[in-house]
mmCIF file with all atom_site columns, C-alpha atoms in Angstrom:
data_model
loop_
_atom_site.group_PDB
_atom_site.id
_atom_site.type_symbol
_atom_site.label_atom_id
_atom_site.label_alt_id
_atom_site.label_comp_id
_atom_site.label_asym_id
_atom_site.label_entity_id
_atom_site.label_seq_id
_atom_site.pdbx_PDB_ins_code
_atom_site.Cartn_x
_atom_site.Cartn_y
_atom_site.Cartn_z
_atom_site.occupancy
_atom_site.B_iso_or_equiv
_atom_site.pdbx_formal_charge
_atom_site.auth_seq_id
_atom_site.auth_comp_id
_atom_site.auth_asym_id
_atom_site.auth_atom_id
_atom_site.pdbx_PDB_model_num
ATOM 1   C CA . UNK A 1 1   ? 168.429 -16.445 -134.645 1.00 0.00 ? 1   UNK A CA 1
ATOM 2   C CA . UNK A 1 2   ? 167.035 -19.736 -132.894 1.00 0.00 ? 2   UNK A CA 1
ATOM 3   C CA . UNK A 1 3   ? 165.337 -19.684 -129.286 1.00 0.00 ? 3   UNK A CA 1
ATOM 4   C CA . UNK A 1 4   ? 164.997 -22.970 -127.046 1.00 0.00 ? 4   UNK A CA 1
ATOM 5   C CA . UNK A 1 5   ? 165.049 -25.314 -129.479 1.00 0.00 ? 5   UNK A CA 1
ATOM 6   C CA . UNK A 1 6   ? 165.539 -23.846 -132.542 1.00 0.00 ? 6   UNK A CA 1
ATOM 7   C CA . UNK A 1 7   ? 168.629 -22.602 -131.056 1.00 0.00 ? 7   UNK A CA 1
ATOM 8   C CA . UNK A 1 8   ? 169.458 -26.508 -131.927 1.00 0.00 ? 8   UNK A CA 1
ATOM 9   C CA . UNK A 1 9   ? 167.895 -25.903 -135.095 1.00 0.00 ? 9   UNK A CA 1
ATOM 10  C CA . UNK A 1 10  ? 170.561 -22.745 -135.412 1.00 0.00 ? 10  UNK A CA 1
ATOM 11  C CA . UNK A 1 11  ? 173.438 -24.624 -135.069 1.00 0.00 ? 11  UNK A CA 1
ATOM 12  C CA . UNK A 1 12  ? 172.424 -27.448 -137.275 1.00 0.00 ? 12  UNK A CA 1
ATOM 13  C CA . UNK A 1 13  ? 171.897 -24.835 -140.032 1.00 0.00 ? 13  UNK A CA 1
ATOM 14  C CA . UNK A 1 14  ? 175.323 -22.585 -139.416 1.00 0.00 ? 14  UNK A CA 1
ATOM 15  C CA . UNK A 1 15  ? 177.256 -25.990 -139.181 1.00 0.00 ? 15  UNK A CA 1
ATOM 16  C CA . UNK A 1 16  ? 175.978 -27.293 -142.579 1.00 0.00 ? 16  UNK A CA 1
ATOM 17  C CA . UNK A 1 17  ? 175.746 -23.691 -144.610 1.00 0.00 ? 17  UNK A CA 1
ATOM 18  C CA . UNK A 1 18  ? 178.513 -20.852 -145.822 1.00 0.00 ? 18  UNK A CA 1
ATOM 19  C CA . UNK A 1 19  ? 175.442 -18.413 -146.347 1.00 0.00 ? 19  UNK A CA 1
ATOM 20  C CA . UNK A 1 20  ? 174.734 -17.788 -142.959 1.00 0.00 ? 20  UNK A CA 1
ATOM 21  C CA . UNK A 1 21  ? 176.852 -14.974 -141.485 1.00 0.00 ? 21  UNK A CA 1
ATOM 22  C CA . UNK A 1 22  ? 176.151 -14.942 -137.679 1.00 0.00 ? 22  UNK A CA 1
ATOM 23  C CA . UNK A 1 23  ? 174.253 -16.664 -135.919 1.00 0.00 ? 23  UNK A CA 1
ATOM 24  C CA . UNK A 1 24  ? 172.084 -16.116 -132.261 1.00 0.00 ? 24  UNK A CA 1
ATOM 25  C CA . UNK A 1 25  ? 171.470 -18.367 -129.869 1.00 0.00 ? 25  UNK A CA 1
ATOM 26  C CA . UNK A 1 26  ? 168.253 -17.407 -126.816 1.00 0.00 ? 26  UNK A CA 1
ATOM 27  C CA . UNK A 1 27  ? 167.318 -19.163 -124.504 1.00 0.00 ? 27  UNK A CA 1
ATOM 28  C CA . UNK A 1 28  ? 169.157 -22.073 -126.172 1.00 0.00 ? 28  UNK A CA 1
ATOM 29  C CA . UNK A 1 29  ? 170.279 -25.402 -123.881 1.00 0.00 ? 29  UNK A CA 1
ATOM 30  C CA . UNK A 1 30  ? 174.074 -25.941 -123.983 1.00 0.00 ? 30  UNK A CA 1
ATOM 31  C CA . UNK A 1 31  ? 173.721 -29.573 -122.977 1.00 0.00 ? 31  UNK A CA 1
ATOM 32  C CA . UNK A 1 32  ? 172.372 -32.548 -124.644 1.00 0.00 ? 32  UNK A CA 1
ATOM 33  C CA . UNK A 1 33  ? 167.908 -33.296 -124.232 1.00 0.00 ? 33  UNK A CA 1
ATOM 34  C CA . UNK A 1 34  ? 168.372 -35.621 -121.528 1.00 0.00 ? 34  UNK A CA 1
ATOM 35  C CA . UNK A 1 35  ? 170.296 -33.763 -119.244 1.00 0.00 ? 35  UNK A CA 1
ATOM 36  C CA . UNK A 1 36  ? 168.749 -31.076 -119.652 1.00 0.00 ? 36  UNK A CA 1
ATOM 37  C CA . UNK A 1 37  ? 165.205 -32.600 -119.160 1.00 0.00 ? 37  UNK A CA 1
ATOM 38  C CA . UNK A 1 38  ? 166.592 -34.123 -115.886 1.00 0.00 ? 38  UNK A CA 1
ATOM 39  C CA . UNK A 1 39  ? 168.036 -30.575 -114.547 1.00 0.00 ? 39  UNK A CA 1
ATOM 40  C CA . UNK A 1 40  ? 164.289 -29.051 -114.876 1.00 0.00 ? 40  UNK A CA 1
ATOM 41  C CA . UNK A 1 41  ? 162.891 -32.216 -113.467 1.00 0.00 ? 41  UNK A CA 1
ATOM 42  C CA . UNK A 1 42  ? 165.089 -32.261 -110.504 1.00 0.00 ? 42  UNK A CA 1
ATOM 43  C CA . UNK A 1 43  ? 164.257 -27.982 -110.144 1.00 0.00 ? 43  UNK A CA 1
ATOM 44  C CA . UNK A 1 44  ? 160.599 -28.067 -109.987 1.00 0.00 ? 44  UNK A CA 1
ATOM 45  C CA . UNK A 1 45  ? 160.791 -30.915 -107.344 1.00 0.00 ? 45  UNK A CA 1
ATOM 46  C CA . UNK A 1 46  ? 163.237 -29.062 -105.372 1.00 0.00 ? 46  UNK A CA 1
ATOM 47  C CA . UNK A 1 47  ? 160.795 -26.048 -105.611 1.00 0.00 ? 47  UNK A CA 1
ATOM 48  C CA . UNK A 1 48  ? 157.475 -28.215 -104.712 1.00 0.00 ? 48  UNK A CA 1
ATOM 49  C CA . UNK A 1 49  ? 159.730 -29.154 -101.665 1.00 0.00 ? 49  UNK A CA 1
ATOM 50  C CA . UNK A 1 50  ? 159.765 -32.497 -102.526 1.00 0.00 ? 50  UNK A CA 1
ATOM 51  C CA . UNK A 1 51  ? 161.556 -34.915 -100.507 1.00 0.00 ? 51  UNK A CA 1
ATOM 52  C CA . UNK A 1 52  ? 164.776 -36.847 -101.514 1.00 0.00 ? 52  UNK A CA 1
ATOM 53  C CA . UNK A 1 53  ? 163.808 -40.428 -101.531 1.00 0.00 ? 53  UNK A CA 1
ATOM 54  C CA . UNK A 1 54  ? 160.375 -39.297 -103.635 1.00 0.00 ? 54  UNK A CA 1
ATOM 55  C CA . UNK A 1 55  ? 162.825 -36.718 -105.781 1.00 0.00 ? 55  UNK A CA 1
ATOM 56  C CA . UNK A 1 56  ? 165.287 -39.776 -106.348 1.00 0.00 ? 56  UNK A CA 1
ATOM 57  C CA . UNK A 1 57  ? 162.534 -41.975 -107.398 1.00 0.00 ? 57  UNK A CA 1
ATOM 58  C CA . UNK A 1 58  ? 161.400 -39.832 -110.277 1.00 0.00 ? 58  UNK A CA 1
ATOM 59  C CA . UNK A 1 59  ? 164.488 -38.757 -111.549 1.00 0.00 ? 59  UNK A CA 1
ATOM 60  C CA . UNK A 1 60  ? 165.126 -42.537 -111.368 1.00 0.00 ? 60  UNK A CA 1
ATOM 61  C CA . UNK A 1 61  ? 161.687 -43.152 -113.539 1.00 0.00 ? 61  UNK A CA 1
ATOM 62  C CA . UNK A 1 62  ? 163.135 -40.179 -115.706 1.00 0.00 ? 62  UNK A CA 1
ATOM 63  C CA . UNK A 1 63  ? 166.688 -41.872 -116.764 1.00 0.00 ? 63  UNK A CA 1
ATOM 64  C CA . UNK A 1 64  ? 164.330 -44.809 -117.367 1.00 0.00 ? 64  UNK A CA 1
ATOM 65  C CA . UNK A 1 65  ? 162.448 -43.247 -119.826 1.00 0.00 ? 65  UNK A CA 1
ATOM 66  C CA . UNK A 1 66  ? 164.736 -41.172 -121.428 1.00 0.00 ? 66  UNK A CA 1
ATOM 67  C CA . UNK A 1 67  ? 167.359 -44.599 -121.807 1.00 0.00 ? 67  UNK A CA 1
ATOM 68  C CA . UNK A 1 68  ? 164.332 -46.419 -123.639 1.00 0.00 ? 68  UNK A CA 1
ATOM 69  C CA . UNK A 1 69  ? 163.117 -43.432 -126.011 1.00 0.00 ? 69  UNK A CA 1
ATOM 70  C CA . UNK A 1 70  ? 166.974 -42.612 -126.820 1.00 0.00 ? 70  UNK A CA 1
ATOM 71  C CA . UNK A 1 71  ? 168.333 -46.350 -127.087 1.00 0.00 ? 71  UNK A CA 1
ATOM 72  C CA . UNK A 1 72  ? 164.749 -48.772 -127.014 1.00 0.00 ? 72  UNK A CA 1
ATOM 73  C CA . UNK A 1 73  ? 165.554 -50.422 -123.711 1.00 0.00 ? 73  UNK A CA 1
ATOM 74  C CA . UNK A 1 74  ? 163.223 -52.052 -121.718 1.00 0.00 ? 74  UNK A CA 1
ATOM 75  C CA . UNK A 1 75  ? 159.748 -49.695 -120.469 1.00 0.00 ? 75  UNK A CA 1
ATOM 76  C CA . UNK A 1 76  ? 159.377 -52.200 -117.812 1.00 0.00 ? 76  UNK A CA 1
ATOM 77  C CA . UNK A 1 77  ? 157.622 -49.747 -114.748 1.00 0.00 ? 77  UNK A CA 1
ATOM 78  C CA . UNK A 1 78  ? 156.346 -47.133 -117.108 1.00 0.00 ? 78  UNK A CA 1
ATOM 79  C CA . UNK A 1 79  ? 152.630 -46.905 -117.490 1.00 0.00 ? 79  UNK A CA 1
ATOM 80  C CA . UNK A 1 80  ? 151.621 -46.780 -120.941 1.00 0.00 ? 80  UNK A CA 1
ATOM 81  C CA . UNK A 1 81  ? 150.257 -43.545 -120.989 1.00 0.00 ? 81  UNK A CA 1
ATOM 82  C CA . UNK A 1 82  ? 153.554 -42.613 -119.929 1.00 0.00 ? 82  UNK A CA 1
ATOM 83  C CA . UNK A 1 83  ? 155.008 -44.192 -123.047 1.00 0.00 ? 83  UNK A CA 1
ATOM 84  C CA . UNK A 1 84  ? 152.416 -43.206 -125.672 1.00 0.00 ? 84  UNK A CA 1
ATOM 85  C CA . UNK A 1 85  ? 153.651 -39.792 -124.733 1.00 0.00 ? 85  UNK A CA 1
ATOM 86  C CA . UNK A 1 86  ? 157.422 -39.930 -124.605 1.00 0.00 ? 86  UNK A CA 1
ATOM 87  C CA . UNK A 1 87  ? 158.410 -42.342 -127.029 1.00 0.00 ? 87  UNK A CA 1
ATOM 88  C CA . UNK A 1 88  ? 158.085 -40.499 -130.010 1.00 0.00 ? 88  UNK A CA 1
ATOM 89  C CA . UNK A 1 89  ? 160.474 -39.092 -133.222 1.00 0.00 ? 89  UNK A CA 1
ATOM 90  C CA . UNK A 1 90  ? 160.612 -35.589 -131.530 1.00 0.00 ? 90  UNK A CA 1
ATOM 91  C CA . UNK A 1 91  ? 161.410 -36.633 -128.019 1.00 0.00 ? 91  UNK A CA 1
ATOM 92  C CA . UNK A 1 92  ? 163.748 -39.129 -129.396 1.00 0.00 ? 92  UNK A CA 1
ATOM 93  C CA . UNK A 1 93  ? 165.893 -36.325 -130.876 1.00 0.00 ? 93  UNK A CA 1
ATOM 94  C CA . UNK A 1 94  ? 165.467 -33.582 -128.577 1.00 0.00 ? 94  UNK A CA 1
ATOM 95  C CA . UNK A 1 95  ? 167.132 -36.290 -126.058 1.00 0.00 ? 95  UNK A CA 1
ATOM 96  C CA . UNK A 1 96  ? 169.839 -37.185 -128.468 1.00 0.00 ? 96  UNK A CA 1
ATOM 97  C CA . UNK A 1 97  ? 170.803 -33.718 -129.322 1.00 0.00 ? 97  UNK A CA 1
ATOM 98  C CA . UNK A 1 98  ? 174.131 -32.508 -127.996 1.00 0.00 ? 98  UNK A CA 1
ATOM 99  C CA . UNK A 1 99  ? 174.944 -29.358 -128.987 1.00 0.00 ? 99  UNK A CA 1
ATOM 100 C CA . UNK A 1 100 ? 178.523 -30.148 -127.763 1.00 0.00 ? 100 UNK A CA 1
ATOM 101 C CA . UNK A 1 101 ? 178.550 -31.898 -130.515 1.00 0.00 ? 101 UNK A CA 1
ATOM 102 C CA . UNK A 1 102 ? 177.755 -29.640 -133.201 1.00 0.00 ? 102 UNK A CA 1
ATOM 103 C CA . UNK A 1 103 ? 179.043 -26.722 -132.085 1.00 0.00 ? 103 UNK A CA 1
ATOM 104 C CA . UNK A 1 104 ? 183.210 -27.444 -133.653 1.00 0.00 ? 104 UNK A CA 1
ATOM 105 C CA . UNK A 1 105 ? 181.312 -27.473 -136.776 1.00 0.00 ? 105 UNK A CA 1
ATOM 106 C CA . UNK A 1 106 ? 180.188 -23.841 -136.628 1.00 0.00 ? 106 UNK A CA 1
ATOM 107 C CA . UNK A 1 107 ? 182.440 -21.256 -138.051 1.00 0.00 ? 107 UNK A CA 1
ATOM 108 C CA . UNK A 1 108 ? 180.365 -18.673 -137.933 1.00 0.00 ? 108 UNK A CA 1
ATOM 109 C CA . UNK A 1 109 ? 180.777 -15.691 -134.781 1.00 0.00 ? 109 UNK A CA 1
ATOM 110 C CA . UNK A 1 110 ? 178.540 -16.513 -132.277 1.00 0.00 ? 110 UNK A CA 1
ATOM 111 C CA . UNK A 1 111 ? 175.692 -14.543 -129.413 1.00 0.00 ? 111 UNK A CA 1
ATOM 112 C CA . UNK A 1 112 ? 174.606 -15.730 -126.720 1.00 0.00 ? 112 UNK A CA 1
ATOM 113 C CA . UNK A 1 113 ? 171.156 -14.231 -125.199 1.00 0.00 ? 113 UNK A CA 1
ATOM 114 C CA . UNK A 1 114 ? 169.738 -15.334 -121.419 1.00 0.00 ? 114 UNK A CA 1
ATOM 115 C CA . UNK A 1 115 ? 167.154 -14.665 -119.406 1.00 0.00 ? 115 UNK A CA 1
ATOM 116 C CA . UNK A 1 116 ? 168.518 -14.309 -115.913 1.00 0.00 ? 116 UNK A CA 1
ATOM 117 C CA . UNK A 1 117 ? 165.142 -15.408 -114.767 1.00 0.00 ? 117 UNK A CA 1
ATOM 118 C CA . UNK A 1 118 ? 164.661 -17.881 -117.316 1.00 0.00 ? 118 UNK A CA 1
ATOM 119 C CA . UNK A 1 119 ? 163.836 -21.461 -115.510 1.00 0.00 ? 119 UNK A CA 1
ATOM 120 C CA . UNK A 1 120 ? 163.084 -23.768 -118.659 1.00 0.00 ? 120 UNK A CA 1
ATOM 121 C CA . UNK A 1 121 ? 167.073 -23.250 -119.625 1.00 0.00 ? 121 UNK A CA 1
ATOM 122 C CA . UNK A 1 122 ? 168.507 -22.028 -116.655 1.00 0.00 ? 122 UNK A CA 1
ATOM 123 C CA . UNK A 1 123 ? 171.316 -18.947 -116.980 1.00 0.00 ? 123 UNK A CA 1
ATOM 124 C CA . UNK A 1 124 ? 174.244 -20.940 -116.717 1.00 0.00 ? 124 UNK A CA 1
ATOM 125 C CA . UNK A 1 125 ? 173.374 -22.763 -120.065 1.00 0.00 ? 125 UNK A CA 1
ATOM 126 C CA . UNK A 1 126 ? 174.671 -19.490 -121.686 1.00 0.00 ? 126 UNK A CA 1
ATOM 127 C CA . UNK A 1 127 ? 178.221 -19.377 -120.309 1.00 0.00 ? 127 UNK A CA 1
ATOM 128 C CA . UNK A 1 128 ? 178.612 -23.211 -121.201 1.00 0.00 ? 128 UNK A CA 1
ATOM 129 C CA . UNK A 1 129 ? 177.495 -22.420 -124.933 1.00 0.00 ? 129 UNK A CA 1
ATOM 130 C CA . UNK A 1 130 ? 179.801 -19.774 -124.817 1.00 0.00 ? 130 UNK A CA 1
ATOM 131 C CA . UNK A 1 131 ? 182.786 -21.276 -123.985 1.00 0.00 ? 131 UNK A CA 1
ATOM 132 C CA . UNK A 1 132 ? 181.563 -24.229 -126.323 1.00 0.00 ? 132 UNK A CA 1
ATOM 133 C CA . UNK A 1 133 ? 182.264 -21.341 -129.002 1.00 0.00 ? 133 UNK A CA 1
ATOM 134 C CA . UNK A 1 134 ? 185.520 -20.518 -127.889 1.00 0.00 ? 134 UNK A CA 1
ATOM 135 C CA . UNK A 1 135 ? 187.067 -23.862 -127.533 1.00 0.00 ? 135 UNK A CA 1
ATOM 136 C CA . UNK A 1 136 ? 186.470 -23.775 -131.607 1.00 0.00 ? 136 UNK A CA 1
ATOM 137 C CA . UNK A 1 137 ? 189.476 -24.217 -134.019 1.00 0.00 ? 137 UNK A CA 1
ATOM 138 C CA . UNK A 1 138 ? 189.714 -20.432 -135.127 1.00 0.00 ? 138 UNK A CA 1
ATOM 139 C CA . UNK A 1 139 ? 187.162 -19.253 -132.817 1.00 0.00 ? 139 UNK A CA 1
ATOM 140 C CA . UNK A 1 140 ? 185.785 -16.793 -134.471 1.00 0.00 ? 140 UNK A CA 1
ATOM 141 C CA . UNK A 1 141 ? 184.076 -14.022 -132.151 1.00 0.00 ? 141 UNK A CA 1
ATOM 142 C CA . UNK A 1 142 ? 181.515 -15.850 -129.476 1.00 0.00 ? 142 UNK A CA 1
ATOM 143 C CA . UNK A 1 143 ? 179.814 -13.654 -126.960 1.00 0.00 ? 143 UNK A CA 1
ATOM 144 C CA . UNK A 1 144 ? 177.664 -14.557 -124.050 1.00 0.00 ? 144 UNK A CA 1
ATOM 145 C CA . UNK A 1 145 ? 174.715 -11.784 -122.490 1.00 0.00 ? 145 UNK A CA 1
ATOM 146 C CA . UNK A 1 146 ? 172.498 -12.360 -119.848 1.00 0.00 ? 146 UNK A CA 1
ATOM 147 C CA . UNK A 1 147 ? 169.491 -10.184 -119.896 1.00 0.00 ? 147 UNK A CA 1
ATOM 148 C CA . UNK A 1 148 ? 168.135 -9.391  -116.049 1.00 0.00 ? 148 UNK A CA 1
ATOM 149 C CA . UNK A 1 149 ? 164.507 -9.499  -114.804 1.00 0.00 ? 149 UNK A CA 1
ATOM 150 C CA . UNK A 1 150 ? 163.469 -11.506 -118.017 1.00 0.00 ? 150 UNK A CA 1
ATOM 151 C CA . UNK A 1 151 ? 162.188 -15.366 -118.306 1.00 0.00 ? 151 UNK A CA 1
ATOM 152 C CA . UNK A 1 152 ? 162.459 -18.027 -121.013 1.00 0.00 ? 152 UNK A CA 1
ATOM 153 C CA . UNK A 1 153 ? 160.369 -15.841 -123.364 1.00 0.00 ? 153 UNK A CA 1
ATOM 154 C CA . UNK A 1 154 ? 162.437 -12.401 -122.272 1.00 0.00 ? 154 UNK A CA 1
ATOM 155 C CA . UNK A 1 155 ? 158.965 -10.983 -121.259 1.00 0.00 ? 155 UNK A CA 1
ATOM 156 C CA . UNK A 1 156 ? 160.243 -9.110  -117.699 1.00 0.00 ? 156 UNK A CA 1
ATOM 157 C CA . UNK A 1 157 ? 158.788 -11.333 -115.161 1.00 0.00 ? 157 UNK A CA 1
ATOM 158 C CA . UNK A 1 158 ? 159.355 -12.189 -111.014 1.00 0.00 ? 158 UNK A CA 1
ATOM 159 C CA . UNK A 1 159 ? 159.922 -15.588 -110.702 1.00 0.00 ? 159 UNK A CA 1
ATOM 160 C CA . UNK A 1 160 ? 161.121 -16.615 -114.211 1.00 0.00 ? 160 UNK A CA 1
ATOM 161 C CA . UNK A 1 161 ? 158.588 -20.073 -113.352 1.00 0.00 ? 161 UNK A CA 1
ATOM 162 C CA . UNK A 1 162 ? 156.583 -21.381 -115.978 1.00 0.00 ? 162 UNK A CA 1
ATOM 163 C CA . UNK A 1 163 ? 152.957 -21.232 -113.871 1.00 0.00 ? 163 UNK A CA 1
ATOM 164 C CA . UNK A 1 164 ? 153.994 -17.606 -114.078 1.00 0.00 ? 164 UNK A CA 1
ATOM 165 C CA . UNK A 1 165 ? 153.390 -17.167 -117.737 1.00 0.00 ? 165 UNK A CA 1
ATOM 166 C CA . UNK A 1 166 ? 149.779 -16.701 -117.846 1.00 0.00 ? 166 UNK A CA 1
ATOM 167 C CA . UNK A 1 167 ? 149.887 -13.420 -115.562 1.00 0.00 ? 167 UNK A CA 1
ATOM 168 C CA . UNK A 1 168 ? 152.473 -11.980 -117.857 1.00 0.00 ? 168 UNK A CA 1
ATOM 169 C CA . UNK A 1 169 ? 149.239 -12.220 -120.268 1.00 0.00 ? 169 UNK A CA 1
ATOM 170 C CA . UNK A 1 170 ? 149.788 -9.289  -122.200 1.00 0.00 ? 170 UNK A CA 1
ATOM 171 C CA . UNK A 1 171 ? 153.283 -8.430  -121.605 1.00 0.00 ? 171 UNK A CA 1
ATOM 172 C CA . UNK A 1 172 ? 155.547 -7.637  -124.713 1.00 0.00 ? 172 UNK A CA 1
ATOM 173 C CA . UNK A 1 173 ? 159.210 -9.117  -125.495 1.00 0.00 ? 173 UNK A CA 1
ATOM 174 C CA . UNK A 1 174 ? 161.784 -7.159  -123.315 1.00 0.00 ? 174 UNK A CA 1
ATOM 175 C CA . UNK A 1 175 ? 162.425 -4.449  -126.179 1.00 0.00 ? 175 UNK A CA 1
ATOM 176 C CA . UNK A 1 176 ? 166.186 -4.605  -124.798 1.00 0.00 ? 176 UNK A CA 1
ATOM 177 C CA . UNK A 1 177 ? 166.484 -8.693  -126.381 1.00 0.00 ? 177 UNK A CA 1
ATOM 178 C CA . UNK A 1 178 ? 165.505 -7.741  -130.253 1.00 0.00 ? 178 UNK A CA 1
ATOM 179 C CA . UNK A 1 179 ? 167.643 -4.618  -129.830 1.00 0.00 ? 179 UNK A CA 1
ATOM 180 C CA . UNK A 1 180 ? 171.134 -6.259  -128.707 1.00 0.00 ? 180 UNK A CA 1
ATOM 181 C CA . UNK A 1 181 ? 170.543 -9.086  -131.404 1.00 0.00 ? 181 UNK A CA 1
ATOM 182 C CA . UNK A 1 182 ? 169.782 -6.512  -134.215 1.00 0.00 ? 182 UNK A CA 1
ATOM 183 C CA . UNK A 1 183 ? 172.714 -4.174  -133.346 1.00 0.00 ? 183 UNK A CA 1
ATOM 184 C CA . UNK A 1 184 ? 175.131 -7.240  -133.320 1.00 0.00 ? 184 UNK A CA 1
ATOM 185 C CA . UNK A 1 185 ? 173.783 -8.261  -136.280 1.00 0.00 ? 185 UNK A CA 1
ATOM 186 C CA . UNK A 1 186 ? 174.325 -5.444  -137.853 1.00 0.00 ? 186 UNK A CA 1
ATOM 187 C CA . UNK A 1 187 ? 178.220 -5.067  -136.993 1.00 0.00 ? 187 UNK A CA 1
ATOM 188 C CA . UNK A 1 188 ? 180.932 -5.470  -139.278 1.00 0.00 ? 188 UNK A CA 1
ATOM 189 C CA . UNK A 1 189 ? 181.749 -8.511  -140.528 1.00 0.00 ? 189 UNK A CA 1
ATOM 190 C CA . UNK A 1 190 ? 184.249 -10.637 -138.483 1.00 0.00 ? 190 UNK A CA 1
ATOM 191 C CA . UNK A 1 191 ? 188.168 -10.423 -140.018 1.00 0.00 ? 191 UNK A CA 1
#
């Protein structure tokens, strides 16, 4: 099971090992670091009602930044506080990772988990994944489930936005998430 990230992390391991049976993906982005680092960019703009020449400009600055951490191009209009935060080994890869790219590799059968409310990796990243899955050679089983009324972290929550997280303070897992993974988990093997 990998969430966000380590959803990456999941299909890295299930591409490169015969031990791992199934494998879960929550919360997990079906597109590569940079676009998906644009697409919450460009939603938190849209939500501060920003307007479109300023919204252009910093997705602008954005692709900037993201073309000289992924490829060393020039950091000419970037402050250098700016780049003493972005241009490191972790960015570097999180922007490079495609998980288009990984995913013919993985034999195993497949879940997808979402947060309807999640706003970090927005719904529709499931669906994508999940066709991803089914476009494999022998497609083994790939499923795709998005849970309602539950955020990034499947805590239930209104808005799904990240300032929200500290009044969820308190607030447990949605106990519907660890109980669809576990039952899957625990079907049959796949013929």
């Amino acid at each position: 099971v990998g969430h966000s990230e380590g959803g990456g992390v999941g299909l890295l391991a299930a591409s490169r090992s015969k031990h791992i049976a199934r494998l879960v993906l929550a919360g997990t982005p079906a597109t590569p670091g940079h676009e998906l680092v644009l697409e919450q960019q460009r939603y938190l703009l849209e939500k501060m009602k920003t307007d479109s020449v300023e919204l252009e400009a910093k997705v602008a600055l954005q692709k900037r930044i993201n073309s000289a951490v992924m490829f060393g191009t020039s950091w000419e209009g970037v402050g250098m506080a700016v780049r003493r935060q972005a241009d490191t080994p972790w960015f570097r890869s999180f922007l490079r990772f495609d998980p288009a790219a990984v995913m013919p590799k993985v034999r195993q059968p497949l879940l997808v988990v979402q947060g309807a409310l999640d706003r970090q990796v927005a719904a529709h990243h499931a669906d994508k994944l999940a066709a991803l899955a089914r476009a494999r050679k022998k497609a083994p089983p790939a499923e795709a489930t998005t849970l309602p009324g539950v955020n990034h972290l499947f805590v239930p929550a209104t808005t799904g936005d990240v300032d929200e997280y500290a009044s969820l303070a308190g607030q447990g897992i949605s106990p519907e998430w660890p109980t669809l993974i576990a039952g899957w988990l625990g079907q049959a093997p796949a013929k």
